[in-house]
Amino acid sequence: MGVNEDKVAGFFFINSNVHRSIYQKPEQLALQYPLKRSDYNFLDHDSFLCATQVLTLSKKFLCNSIMLGDTLVISNLRDDHVEEVLEMVRNSRVFSKIEKEQFFYE
């Protein structure tokens, strides 16, 4: 979802269903992005991208992990979906202004 000088940031959890505890947390519920099986052939069924927590990795670590085969890139989100998730995150109160500025604005 975002890159800065030395880190890559993203949401790495795809869930089959939204966990029932999330339904009691409107801010987190608003950050469950639906992914359709028809858009992504790596999915077995319609799922959700859980965008409630940003995870960061150093660029060096990620590149090494890909080169060693520990990490596989299986697909990318469609550009329009990336933009929708970014807009969702930019409007959320879950993330700090600093996180948003570091990773979610170009």
PDB file of N, CA and C in Angstrom:
ATOM      1  N   MET A   1       0.809  -1.194   0.000  1.00  0.00           N
ATOM      2  CA  MET A   1       0.000   0.000   0.000  1.00  0.00           C
ATOM      3  C   MET A   1       0.846   1.249   0.000  1.00  0.00           C
ATOM      4  N   GLY A   2       2.028   1.188   0.626  1.00  0.00           N
ATOM      5  CA  GLY A   2       2.834   2.383   0.682  1.00  0.00           C
ATOM      6  C   GLY A   2       4.303   2.071   0.848  1.00  0.00           C
ATOM      7  N   VAL A   3       5.118   3.022   0.466  1.00  0.00           N
ATOM      8  CA  VAL A   3       6.566   2.872   0.553  1.00  0.00           C
ATOM      9  C   VAL A   3       7.135   4.212   1.004  1.00  0.00           C
ATOM     10  N   ASN A   4       8.116   4.150   1.905  1.00  0.00           N
ATOM     11  CA  ASN A   4       8.857   5.366   2.206  1.00  0.00           C
ATOM     12  C   ASN A   4      10.329   5.085   1.942  1.00  0.00           C
ATOM     13  N   GLU A   5      11.234   5.886   2.488  1.00  0.00           N
ATOM     14  CA  GLU A   5      12.653   5.762   2.156  1.00  0.00           C
ATOM     15  C   GLU A   5      13.202   4.351   2.371  1.00  0.00           C
ATOM     16  N   ASP A   6      12.826   3.715   3.458  1.00  0.00           N
ATOM     17  CA  ASP A   6      13.427   2.417   3.772  1.00  0.00           C
ATOM     18  C   ASP A   6      12.437   1.312   4.108  1.00  0.00           C
ATOM     19  N   LYS A   7      11.147   1.606   4.082  1.00  0.00           N
ATOM     20  CA  LYS A   7      10.160   0.600   4.479  1.00  0.00           C
ATOM     21  C   LYS A   7       9.046   0.455   3.449  1.00  0.00           C
ATOM     22  N   VAL A   8       8.451  -0.729   3.491  1.00  0.00           N
ATOM     23  CA  VAL A   8       7.248  -1.027   2.711  1.00  0.00           C
ATOM     24  C   VAL A   8       6.150  -1.284   3.728  1.00  0.00           C
ATOM     25  N   ALA A   9       4.972  -0.729   3.481  1.00  0.00           N
ATOM     26  CA  ALA A   9       3.855  -0.889   4.404  1.00  0.00           C
ATOM     27  C   ALA A   9       2.674  -1.493   3.681  1.00  0.00           C
ATOM     28  N   GLY A  10       1.960  -2.338   4.393  1.00  0.00           N
ATOM     29  CA  GLY A  10       0.786  -2.933   3.784  1.00  0.00           C
ATOM     30  C   GLY A  10      -0.102  -3.610   4.800  1.00  0.00           C
ATOM     31  N   PHE A  11      -1.174  -4.157   4.294  1.00  0.00           N
ATOM     32  CA  PHE A  11      -2.119  -4.923   5.101  1.00  0.00           C
ATOM     33  C   PHE A  11      -2.029  -6.344   4.583  1.00  0.00           C
ATOM     34  N   PHE A  12      -1.592  -7.262   5.410  1.00  0.00           N
ATOM     35  CA  PHE A  12      -1.259  -8.585   4.928  1.00  0.00           C
ATOM     36  C   PHE A  12      -2.253  -9.658   5.335  1.00  0.00           C
ATOM     37  N   PHE A  13      -3.393  -9.270   5.820  1.00  0.00           N
ATOM     38  CA  PHE A  13      -4.355 -10.264   6.266  1.00  0.00           C
ATOM     39  C   PHE A  13      -5.586 -10.254   5.384  1.00  0.00           C
ATOM     40  N   ILE A  14      -5.852 -11.403   4.791  1.00  0.00           N
ATOM     41  CA  ILE A  14      -7.082 -11.607   4.030  1.00  0.00           C
ATOM     42  C   ILE A  14      -7.863 -12.664   4.784  1.00  0.00           C
ATOM     43  N   ASN A  15      -9.085 -12.337   5.134  1.00  0.00           N
ATOM     44  CA  ASN A  15      -9.930 -13.240   5.910  1.00  0.00           C
ATOM     45  C   ASN A  15     -11.129 -13.691   5.093  1.00  0.00           C
ATOM     46  N   SER A  16     -11.582 -14.891   5.365  1.00  0.00           N
ATOM     47  CA  SER A  16     -12.774 -15.405   4.693  1.00  0.00           C
ATOM     48  C   SER A  16     -14.015 -14.638   5.104  1.00  0.00           C
ATOM     49  N   ASN A  17     -14.061 -14.254   6.366  1.00  0.00           N
ATOM     50  CA  ASN A  17     -15.200 -13.515   6.904  1.00  0.00           C
ATOM     51  C   ASN A  17     -14.698 -12.444   7.854  1.00  0.00           C
ATOM     52  N   VAL A  18     -15.493 -11.444   8.055  1.00  0.00           N
ATOM     53  CA  VAL A  18     -15.185 -10.437   9.060  1.00  0.00           C
ATOM     54  C   VAL A  18     -15.468 -11.065  10.423  1.00  0.00           C
ATOM     55  N   HIS A  19     -14.491 -10.977  11.315  1.00  0.00           N
ATOM     56  CA  HIS A  19     -14.664 -11.562  12.651  1.00  0.00           C
ATOM     57  C   HIS A  19     -15.819 -10.869  13.362  1.00  0.00           C
ATOM     58  N   ARG A  20     -16.610 -11.638  14.073  1.00  0.00           N
ATOM     59  CA  ARG A  20     -17.820 -11.092  14.699  1.00  0.00           C
ATOM     60  C   ARG A  20     -17.522  -9.974  15.697  1.00  0.00           C
ATOM     61  N   SER A  21     -16.354  -9.978  16.325  1.00  0.00           N
ATOM     62  CA  SER A  21     -16.026  -8.908  17.274  1.00  0.00           C
ATOM     63  C   SER A  21     -15.862  -7.557  16.571  1.00  0.00           C
ATOM     64  N   ILE A  22     -15.534  -7.571  15.298  1.00  0.00           N
ATOM     65  CA  ILE A  22     -15.342  -6.333  14.534  1.00  0.00           C
ATOM     66  C   ILE A  22     -16.664  -5.592  14.344  1.00  0.00           C
ATOM     67  N   TYR A  23     -17.763  -6.322  14.324  1.00  0.00           N
ATOM     68  CA  TYR A  23     -19.060  -5.684  14.119  1.00  0.00           C
ATOM     69  C   TYR A  23     -19.420  -4.715  15.246  1.00  0.00           C
ATOM     70  N   GLN A  24     -18.757  -4.848  16.377  1.00  0.00           N
ATOM     71  CA  GLN A  24     -18.990  -3.938  17.501  1.00  0.00           C
ATOM     72  C   GLN A  24     -18.042  -2.741  17.472  1.00  0.00           C
ATOM     73  N   LYS A  25     -17.180  -2.673  16.456  1.00  0.00           N
ATOM     74  CA  LYS A  25     -16.171  -1.610  16.352  1.00  0.00           C
ATOM     75  C   LYS A  25     -16.307  -0.929  14.996  1.00  0.00           C
ATOM     76  N   PRO A  26     -17.142   0.082  14.896  1.00  0.00           N
ATOM     77  CA  PRO A  26     -17.448   0.712  13.605  1.00  0.00           C
ATOM     78  C   PRO A  26     -16.228   1.202  12.833  1.00  0.00           C
ATOM     79  N   GLU A  27     -15.241   1.756  13.528  1.00  0.00           N
ATOM     80  CA  GLU A  27     -14.044   2.254  12.833  1.00  0.00           C
ATOM     81  C   GLU A  27     -13.279   1.111  12.169  1.00  0.00           C
ATOM     82  N   GLN A  28     -13.194  -0.028  12.846  1.00  0.00           N
ATOM     83  CA  GLN A  28     -12.504  -1.188  12.271  1.00  0.00           C
ATOM     84  C   GLN A  28     -13.363  -1.867  11.214  1.00  0.00           C
ATOM     85  N   LEU A  29     -14.653  -1.888  11.415  1.00  0.00           N
ATOM     86  CA  LEU A  29     -15.555  -2.489  10.435  1.00  0.00           C
ATOM     87  C   LEU A  29     -15.456  -1.748   9.099  1.00  0.00           C
ATOM     88  N   ALA A  30     -15.285  -0.454   9.160  1.00  0.00           N
ATOM     89  CA  ALA A  30     -15.170   0.349   7.935  1.00  0.00           C
ATOM     90  C   ALA A  30     -13.881   0.055   7.173  1.00  0.00           C
ATOM     91  N   LEU A  31     -12.946  -0.651   7.792  1.00  0.00           N
ATOM     92  CA  LEU A  31     -11.664  -0.976   7.165  1.00  0.00           C
ATOM     93  C   LEU A  31     -11.585  -2.432   6.703  1.00  0.00           C
ATOM     94  N   GLN A  32     -12.727  -3.049   6.493  1.00  0.00           N
ATOM     95  CA  GLN A  32     -12.791  -4.406   5.935  1.00  0.00           C
ATOM     96  C   GLN A  32     -13.159  -4.256   4.461  1.00  0.00           C
ATOM     97  N   TYR A  33     -12.202  -4.506   3.600  1.00  0.00           N
ATOM     98  CA  TYR A  33     -12.416  -4.274   2.172  1.00  0.00           C
ATOM     99  C   TYR A  33     -12.759  -5.590   1.479  1.00  0.00           C
ATOM    100  N   PRO A  34     -13.918  -5.685   0.838  1.00  0.00           N
ATOM    101  CA  PRO A  34     -14.317  -6.941   0.195  1.00  0.00           C
ATOM    102  C   PRO A  34     -13.476  -7.230  -1.056  1.00  0.00           C
ATOM    103  N   LEU A  35     -13.047  -8.462  -1.159  1.00  0.00           N
ATOM    104  CA  LEU A  35     -12.313  -8.950  -2.331  1.00  0.00           C
ATOM    105  C   LEU A  35     -13.134 -10.065  -2.970  1.00  0.00           C
ATOM    106  N   LYS A  36     -13.412  -9.927  -4.233  1.00  0.00           N
ATOM    107  CA  LYS A  36     -14.217 -10.923  -4.962  1.00  0.00           C
ATOM    108  C   LYS A  36     -13.322 -11.978  -5.596  1.00  0.00           C
ATOM    109  N   ARG A  37     -13.730 -13.208  -5.486  1.00  0.00           N
ATOM    110  CA  ARG A  37     -13.026 -14.329  -6.127  1.00  0.00           C
ATOM    111  C   ARG A  37     -12.904 -14.078  -7.627  1.00  0.00           C
ATOM    112  N   SER A  38     -13.926 -13.488  -8.228  1.00  0.00           N
ATOM    113  CA  SER A  38     -13.923 -13.235  -9.670  1.00  0.00           C
ATOM    114  C   SER A  38     -12.843 -12.222 -10.078  1.00  0.00           C
ATOM    115  N   ASP A  39     -12.354 -11.417  -9.125  1.00  0.00           N
ATOM    116  CA  ASP A  39     -11.286 -10.452  -9.412  1.00  0.00           C
ATOM    117  C   ASP A  39      -9.894 -11.011  -9.142  1.00  0.00           C
ATOM    118  N   TYR A  40      -9.807 -12.025  -8.291  1.00  0.00           N
ATOM    119  CA  TYR A  40      -8.512 -12.535  -7.840  1.00  0.00           C
ATOM    120  C   TYR A  40      -8.511 -14.063  -7.859  1.00  0.00           C
ATOM    121  N   ASN A  41      -7.793 -14.622  -8.817  1.00  0.00           N
ATOM    122  CA  ASN A  41      -7.815 -16.076  -8.975  1.00  0.00           C
ATOM    123  C   ASN A  41      -7.089 -16.823  -7.860  1.00  0.00           C
ATOM    124  N   PHE A  42      -6.343 -16.135  -7.017  1.00  0.00           N
ATOM    125  CA  PHE A  42      -5.684 -16.810  -5.898  1.00  0.00           C
ATOM    126  C   PHE A  42      -6.641 -17.052  -4.728  1.00  0.00           C
ATOM    127  N   LEU A  43      -7.820 -16.436  -4.767  1.00  0.00           N
ATOM    128  CA  LEU A  43      -8.812 -16.634  -3.706  1.00  0.00           C
ATOM    129  C   LEU A  43      -9.673 -17.858  -4.013  1.00  0.00           C
ATOM    130  N   ASP A  44      -9.974 -18.627  -2.999  1.00  0.00           N
ATOM    131  CA  ASP A  44     -10.895 -19.757  -3.151  1.00  0.00           C
ATOM    132  C   ASP A  44     -12.343 -19.295  -3.104  1.00  0.00           C
ATOM    133  N   HIS A  45     -12.594 -18.161  -2.463  1.00  0.00           N
ATOM    134  CA  HIS A  45     -13.952 -17.620  -2.335  1.00  0.00           C
ATOM    135  C   HIS A  45     -13.861 -16.127  -2.012  1.00  0.00           C
ATOM    136  N   ASP A  46     -14.970 -15.440  -2.087  1.00  0.00           N
ATOM    137  CA  ASP A  46     -15.000 -14.022  -1.731  1.00  0.00           C
ATOM    138  C   ASP A  46     -14.453 -13.861  -0.310  1.00  0.00           C
ATOM    139  N   SER A  47     -13.668 -12.818  -0.104  1.00  0.00           N
ATOM    140  CA  SER A  47     -12.970 -12.631   1.166  1.00  0.00           C
ATOM    141  C   SER A  47     -12.913 -11.147   1.505  1.00  0.00           C
ATOM    142  N   PHE A  48     -12.154 -10.827   2.556  1.00  0.00           N
ATOM    143  CA  PHE A  48     -12.010  -9.453   3.006  1.00  0.00           C
ATOM    144  C   PHE A  48     -10.551  -9.147   3.305  1.00  0.00           C
ATOM    145  N   LEU A  49     -10.097  -7.994   2.851  1.00  0.00           N
ATOM    146  CA  LEU A  49      -8.798  -7.472   3.237  1.00  0.00           C
ATOM    147  C   LEU A  49      -9.008  -6.707   4.531  1.00  0.00           C
ATOM    148  N   CYS A  50      -8.344  -7.125   5.576  1.00  0.00           N
ATOM    149  CA  CYS A  50      -8.453  -6.458   6.875  1.00  0.00           C
ATOM    150  C   CYS A  50      -7.405  -5.356   6.921  1.00  0.00           C
ATOM    151  N   ALA A  51      -7.846  -4.123   6.825  1.00  0.00           N
ATOM    152  CA  ALA A  51      -6.943  -2.976   6.775  1.00  0.00           C
ATOM    153  C   ALA A  51      -6.951  -2.212   8.089  1.00  0.00           C
ATOM    154  N   THR A  52      -6.983  -2.931   9.199  1.00  0.00           N
ATOM    155  CA  THR A  52      -7.068  -2.285  10.508  1.00  0.00           C
ATOM    156  C   THR A  52      -5.707  -2.049  11.141  1.00  0.00           C
ATOM    157  N   GLN A  53      -4.683  -2.638  10.576  1.00  0.00           N
ATOM    158  CA  GLN A  53      -3.349  -2.481  11.151  1.00  0.00           C
ATOM    159  C   GLN A  53      -2.342  -2.453  10.016  1.00  0.00           C
ATOM    160  N   VAL A  54      -1.477  -1.470  10.038  1.00  0.00           N
ATOM    161  CA  VAL A  54      -0.439  -1.382   9.024  1.00  0.00           C
ATOM    162  C   VAL A  54       0.788  -2.139   9.531  1.00  0.00           C
ATOM    163  N   LEU A  55       1.308  -2.979   8.690  1.00  0.00           N
ATOM    164  CA  LEU A  55       2.519  -3.726   9.006  1.00  0.00           C
ATOM    165  C   LEU A  55       3.630  -3.219   8.104  1.00  0.00           C
ATOM    166  N   THR A  56       4.814  -3.026   8.666  1.00  0.00           N
ATOM    167  CA  THR A  56       5.923  -2.527   7.873  1.00  0.00           C
ATOM    168  C   THR A  56       7.075  -3.523   7.875  1.00  0.00           C
ATOM    169  N   LEU A  57       7.767  -3.544   6.761  1.00  0.00           N
ATOM    170  CA  LEU A  57       8.977  -4.350   6.607  1.00  0.00           C
ATOM    171  C   LEU A  57      10.029  -3.471   5.964  1.00  0.00           C
ATOM    172  N   SER A  58      11.275  -3.710   6.307  1.00  0.00           N
ATOM    173  CA  SER A  58      12.323  -2.955   5.628  1.00  0.00           C
ATOM    174  C   SER A  58      12.396  -3.427   4.178  1.00  0.00           C
ATOM    175  N   LYS A  59      12.715  -2.510   3.276  1.00  0.00           N
ATOM    176  CA  LYS A  59      12.845  -2.867   1.863  1.00  0.00           C
ATOM    177  C   LYS A  59      13.895  -3.957   1.686  1.00  0.00           C
ATOM    178  N   LYS A  60      14.999  -3.828   2.401  1.00  0.00           N
ATOM    179  CA  LYS A  60      16.091  -4.807   2.299  1.00  0.00           C
ATOM    180  C   LYS A  60      15.618  -6.200   2.721  1.00  0.00           C
ATOM    181  N   PHE A  61      14.919  -6.277   3.843  1.00  0.00           N
ATOM    182  CA  PHE A  61      14.406  -7.562   4.318  1.00  0.00           C
ATOM    183  C   PHE A  61      13.456  -8.178   3.296  1.00  0.00           C
ATOM    184  N   LEU A  62      12.533  -7.382   2.772  1.00  0.00           N
ATOM    185  CA  LEU A  62      11.557  -7.887   1.818  1.00  0.00           C
ATOM    186  C   LEU A  62      12.236  -8.373   0.539  1.00  0.00           C
ATOM    187  N   CYS A  63      13.165  -7.590   0.016  1.00  0.00           N
ATOM    188  CA  CYS A  63      13.881  -8.007  -1.205  1.00  0.00           C
ATOM    189  C   CYS A  63      14.644  -9.304  -0.979  1.00  0.00           C
ATOM    190  N   ASN A  64      15.339  -9.406   0.141  1.00  0.00           N
ATOM    191  CA  ASN A  64      16.076 -10.637   0.454  1.00  0.00           C
ATOM    192  C   ASN A  64      15.130 -11.823   0.598  1.00  0.00           C
ATOM    193  N   SER A  65      14.007 -11.613   1.238  1.00  0.00           N
ATOM    194  CA  SER A  65      13.034 -12.683   1.437  1.00  0.00           C
ATOM    195  C   SER A  65      12.475 -13.184   0.103  1.00  0.00           C
ATOM    196  N   ILE A  66      12.235 -12.268  -0.825  1.00  0.00           N
ATOM    197  CA  ILE A  66      11.752 -12.651  -2.156  1.00  0.00           C
ATOM    198  C   ILE A  66      12.853 -13.404  -2.909  1.00  0.00           C
ATOM    199  N   MET A  67      14.078 -12.886  -2.858  1.00  0.00           N
ATOM    200  CA  MET A  67      15.199 -13.530  -3.564  1.00  0.00           C
ATOM    201  C   MET A  67      15.474 -14.931  -3.031  1.00  0.00           C
ATOM    202  N   LEU A  68      15.311 -15.139  -1.736  1.00  0.00           N
ATOM    203  CA  LEU A  68      15.546 -16.450  -1.123  1.00  0.00           C
ATOM    204  C   LEU A  68      14.374 -17.411  -1.322  1.00  0.00           C
ATOM    205  N   GLY A  69      13.241 -16.896  -1.792  1.00  0.00           N
ATOM    206  CA  GLY A  69      12.067 -17.728  -1.993  1.00  0.00           C
ATOM    207  C   GLY A  69      11.218 -17.907  -0.751  1.00  0.00           C
ATOM    208  N   ASP A  70      11.560 -17.188   0.322  1.00  0.00           N
ATOM    209  CA  ASP A  70      10.753 -17.262   1.549  1.00  0.00           C
ATOM    210  C   ASP A  70       9.437 -16.512   1.392  1.00  0.00           C
ATOM    211  N   THR A  71       9.452 -15.485   0.549  1.00  0.00           N
ATOM    212  CA  THR A  71       8.268 -14.696   0.268  1.00  0.00           C
ATOM    213  C   THR A  71       7.958 -14.811  -1.210  1.00  0.00           C
ATOM    214  N   LEU A  72       6.704 -15.081  -1.517  1.00  0.00           N
ATOM    215  CA  LEU A  72       6.275 -15.178  -2.904  1.00  0.00           C
ATOM    216  C   LEU A  72       5.271 -14.093  -3.208  1.00  0.00           C
ATOM    217  N   VAL A  73       5.439 -13.458  -4.342  1.00  0.00           N
ATOM    218  CA  VAL A  73       4.459 -12.495  -4.805  1.00  0.00           C
ATOM    219  C   VAL A  73       3.488 -13.276  -5.680  1.00  0.00           C
ATOM    220  N   ILE A  74       2.236 -13.397  -5.233  1.00  0.00           N
ATOM    221  CA  ILE A  74       1.269 -14.201  -5.992  1.00  0.00           C
ATOM    222  C   ILE A  74       0.323 -13.355  -6.823  1.00  0.00           C
ATOM    223  N   SER A  75       0.209 -12.083  -6.478  1.00  0.00           N
ATOM    224  CA  SER A  75      -0.684 -11.213  -7.228  1.00  0.00           C
ATOM    225  C   SER A  75      -0.573  -9.803  -6.681  1.00  0.00           C
ATOM    226  N   ASN A  76      -1.191  -8.879  -7.369  1.00  0.00           N
ATOM    227  CA  ASN A  76      -1.323  -7.503  -6.913  1.00  0.00           C
ATOM    228  C   ASN A  76      -2.797  -7.161  -6.889  1.00  0.00           C
ATOM    229  N   LEU A  77      -3.152  -6.240  -5.982  1.00  0.00           N
ATOM    230  CA  LEU A  77      -4.511  -5.727  -6.013  1.00  0.00           C
ATOM    231  C   LEU A  77      -4.692  -4.905  -7.282  1.00  0.00           C
ATOM    232  N   ARG A  78      -5.877  -4.935  -7.811  1.00  0.00           N
ATOM    233  CA  ARG A  78      -6.187  -4.083  -8.958  1.00  0.00           C
ATOM    234  C   ARG A  78      -5.958  -2.634  -8.562  1.00  0.00           C
ATOM    235  N   ASP A  79      -5.540  -1.824  -9.511  1.00  0.00           N
ATOM    236  CA  ASP A  79      -5.245  -0.416  -9.231  1.00  0.00           C
ATOM    237  C   ASP A  79      -6.439   0.308  -8.617  1.00  0.00           C
ATOM    238  N   ASP A  80      -7.631   0.057  -9.135  1.00  0.00           N
ATOM    239  CA  ASP A  80      -8.808   0.736  -8.581  1.00  0.00           C
ATOM    240  C   ASP A  80      -9.079   0.290  -7.148  1.00  0.00           C
ATOM    241  N   HIS A  81      -8.784  -0.960  -6.830  1.00  0.00           N
ATOM    242  CA  HIS A  81      -8.966  -1.441  -5.459  1.00  0.00           C
ATOM    243  C   HIS A  81      -7.926  -0.824  -4.529  1.00  0.00           C
ATOM    244  N   VAL A  82      -6.687  -0.705  -5.000  1.00  0.00           N
ATOM    245  CA  VAL A  82      -5.651  -0.057  -4.195  1.00  0.00           C
ATOM    246  C   VAL A  82      -6.085   1.365  -3.848  1.00  0.00           C
ATOM    247  N   GLU A  83      -6.573   2.073  -4.841  1.00  0.00           N
ATOM    248  CA  GLU A  83      -6.995   3.458  -4.610  1.00  0.00           C
ATOM    249  C   GLU A  83      -8.171   3.523  -3.626  1.00  0.00           C
ATOM    250  N   GLU A  84      -9.094   2.592  -3.711  1.00  0.00           N
ATOM    251  CA  GLU A  84     -10.231   2.567  -2.784  1.00  0.00           C
ATOM    252  C   GLU A  84      -9.778   2.263  -1.356  1.00  0.00           C
ATOM    253  N   VAL A  85      -8.851   1.322  -1.206  1.00  0.00           N
ATOM    254  CA  VAL A  85      -8.336   1.003   0.129  1.00  0.00           C
ATOM    255  C   VAL A  85      -7.574   2.199   0.685  1.00  0.00           C
ATOM    256  N   LEU A  86      -6.748   2.833  -0.142  1.00  0.00           N
ATOM    257  CA  LEU A  86      -6.007   4.004   0.324  1.00  0.00           C
ATOM    258  C   LEU A  86      -6.954   5.120   0.768  1.00  0.00           C
ATOM    259  N   GLU A  87      -7.995   5.343   0.014  1.00  0.00           N
ATOM    260  CA  GLU A  87      -8.963   6.371   0.383  1.00  0.00           C
ATOM    261  C   GLU A  87      -9.662   6.020   1.701  1.00  0.00           C
ATOM    262  N   MET A  88      -9.989   4.754   1.863  1.00  0.00           N
ATOM    263  CA  MET A  88     -10.611   4.263   3.086  1.00  0.00           C
ATOM    264  C   MET A  88      -9.701   4.540   4.289  1.00  0.00           C
ATOM    265  N   VAL A  89      -8.417   4.238   4.135  1.00  0.00           N
ATOM    266  CA  VAL A  89      -7.444   4.419   5.205  1.00  0.00           C
ATOM    267  C   VAL A  89      -7.201   5.902   5.489  1.00  0.00           C
ATOM    268  N   ARG A  90      -7.101   6.694   4.443  1.00  0.00           N
ATOM    269  CA  ARG A  90      -6.869   8.137   4.617  1.00  0.00           C
ATOM    270  C   ARG A  90      -7.990   8.796   5.410  1.00  0.00           C
ATOM    271  N   ASN A  91      -9.203   8.284   5.276  1.00  0.00           N
ATOM    272  CA  ASN A  91     -10.364   8.848   5.968  1.00  0.00           C
ATOM    273  C   ASN A  91     -10.608   8.241   7.342  1.00  0.00           C
ATOM    274  N   SER A  92      -9.826   7.248   7.712  1.00  0.00           N
ATOM    275  CA  SER A  92     -10.034   6.549   8.972  1.00  0.00           C
ATOM    276  C   SER A  92      -9.340   7.255  10.132  1.00  0.00           C
ATOM    277  N   ARG A  93      -9.956   7.142  11.304  1.00  0.00           N
ATOM    278  CA  ARG A  93      -9.332   7.648  12.528  1.00  0.00           C
ATOM    279  C   ARG A  93      -8.470   6.581  13.198  1.00  0.00           C
ATOM    280  N   VAL A  94      -8.427   5.369  12.625  1.00  0.00           N
ATOM    281  CA  VAL A  94      -7.644   4.282  13.207  1.00  0.00           C
ATOM    282  C   VAL A  94      -6.142   4.562  13.084  1.00  0.00           C
ATOM    283  N   PHE A  95      -5.741   5.229  11.997  1.00  0.00           N
ATOM    284  CA  PHE A  95      -4.324   5.471  11.754  1.00  0.00           C
ATOM    285  C   PHE A  95      -3.950   6.899  12.109  1.00  0.00           C
ATOM    286  N   SER A  96      -2.738   7.058  12.595  1.00  0.00           N
ATOM    287  CA  SER A  96      -2.259   8.383  12.978  1.00  0.00           C
ATOM    288  C   SER A  96      -1.937   9.217  11.738  1.00  0.00           C
ATOM    289  N   LYS A  97      -1.868  10.510  11.943  1.00  0.00           N
ATOM    290  CA  LYS A  97      -1.503  11.426  10.866  1.00  0.00           C
ATOM    291  C   LYS A  97      -0.113  11.070  10.333  1.00  0.00           C
ATOM    292  N   ILE A  98       0.787  10.715  11.219  1.00  0.00           N
ATOM    293  CA  ILE A  98       2.156  10.350  10.817  1.00  0.00           C
ATOM    294  C   ILE A  98       2.144   9.104   9.940  1.00  0.00           C
ATOM    295  N   GLU A  99       1.396   8.074  10.331  1.00  0.00           N
ATOM    296  CA  GLU A  99       1.306   6.859   9.502  1.00  0.00           C
ATOM    297  C   GLU A  99       0.730   7.185   8.135  1.00  0.00           C
ATOM    298  N   LYS A 100      -0.306   7.978   8.121  1.00  0.00           N
ATOM    299  CA  LYS A 100      -0.935   8.337   6.854  1.00  0.00           C
ATOM    300  C   LYS A 100       0.036   9.092   5.956  1.00  0.00           C
ATOM    301  N   GLU A 101       0.748  10.058   6.521  1.00  0.00           N
ATOM    302  CA  GLU A 101       1.693  10.843   5.729  1.00  0.00           C
ATOM    303  C   GLU A 101       2.865   9.997   5.239  1.00  0.00           C
ATOM    304  N   GLN A 102       3.329   9.060   6.065  1.00  0.00           N
ATOM    305  CA  GLN A 102       4.474   8.225   5.686  1.00  0.00           C
ATOM    306  C   GLN A 102       4.150   7.262   4.554  1.00  0.00           C
ATOM    307  N   PHE A 103       2.930   6.702   4.563  1.00  0.00           N
ATOM    308  CA  PHE A 103       2.684   5.571   3.685  1.00  0.00           C
ATOM    309  C   PHE A 103       1.483   5.703   2.740  1.00  0.00           C
ATOM    310  N   PHE A 104       0.562   6.590   2.996  1.00  0.00           N
ATOM    311  CA  PHE A 104      -0.692   6.548   2.252  1.00  0.00           C
ATOM    312  C   PHE A 104      -0.976   7.755   1.366  1.00  0.00           C
ATOM    313  N   TYR A 105       0.013   8.625   1.261  1.00  0.00           N
ATOM    314  CA  TYR A 105      -0.085   9.741   0.325  1.00  0.00           C
ATOM    315  C   TYR A 105       1.125   9.683  -0.578  1.00  0.00           C
ATOM    316  N   GLU A 106       0.944  10.040  -1.832  1.00  0.00           N
ATOM    317  CA  GLU A 106       2.086  10.009  -2.755  1.00  0.00           C
ATOM    318  C   GLU A 106       2.896  11.249  -2.658  1.00  0.00           C
TER     319      GLU A 106
END
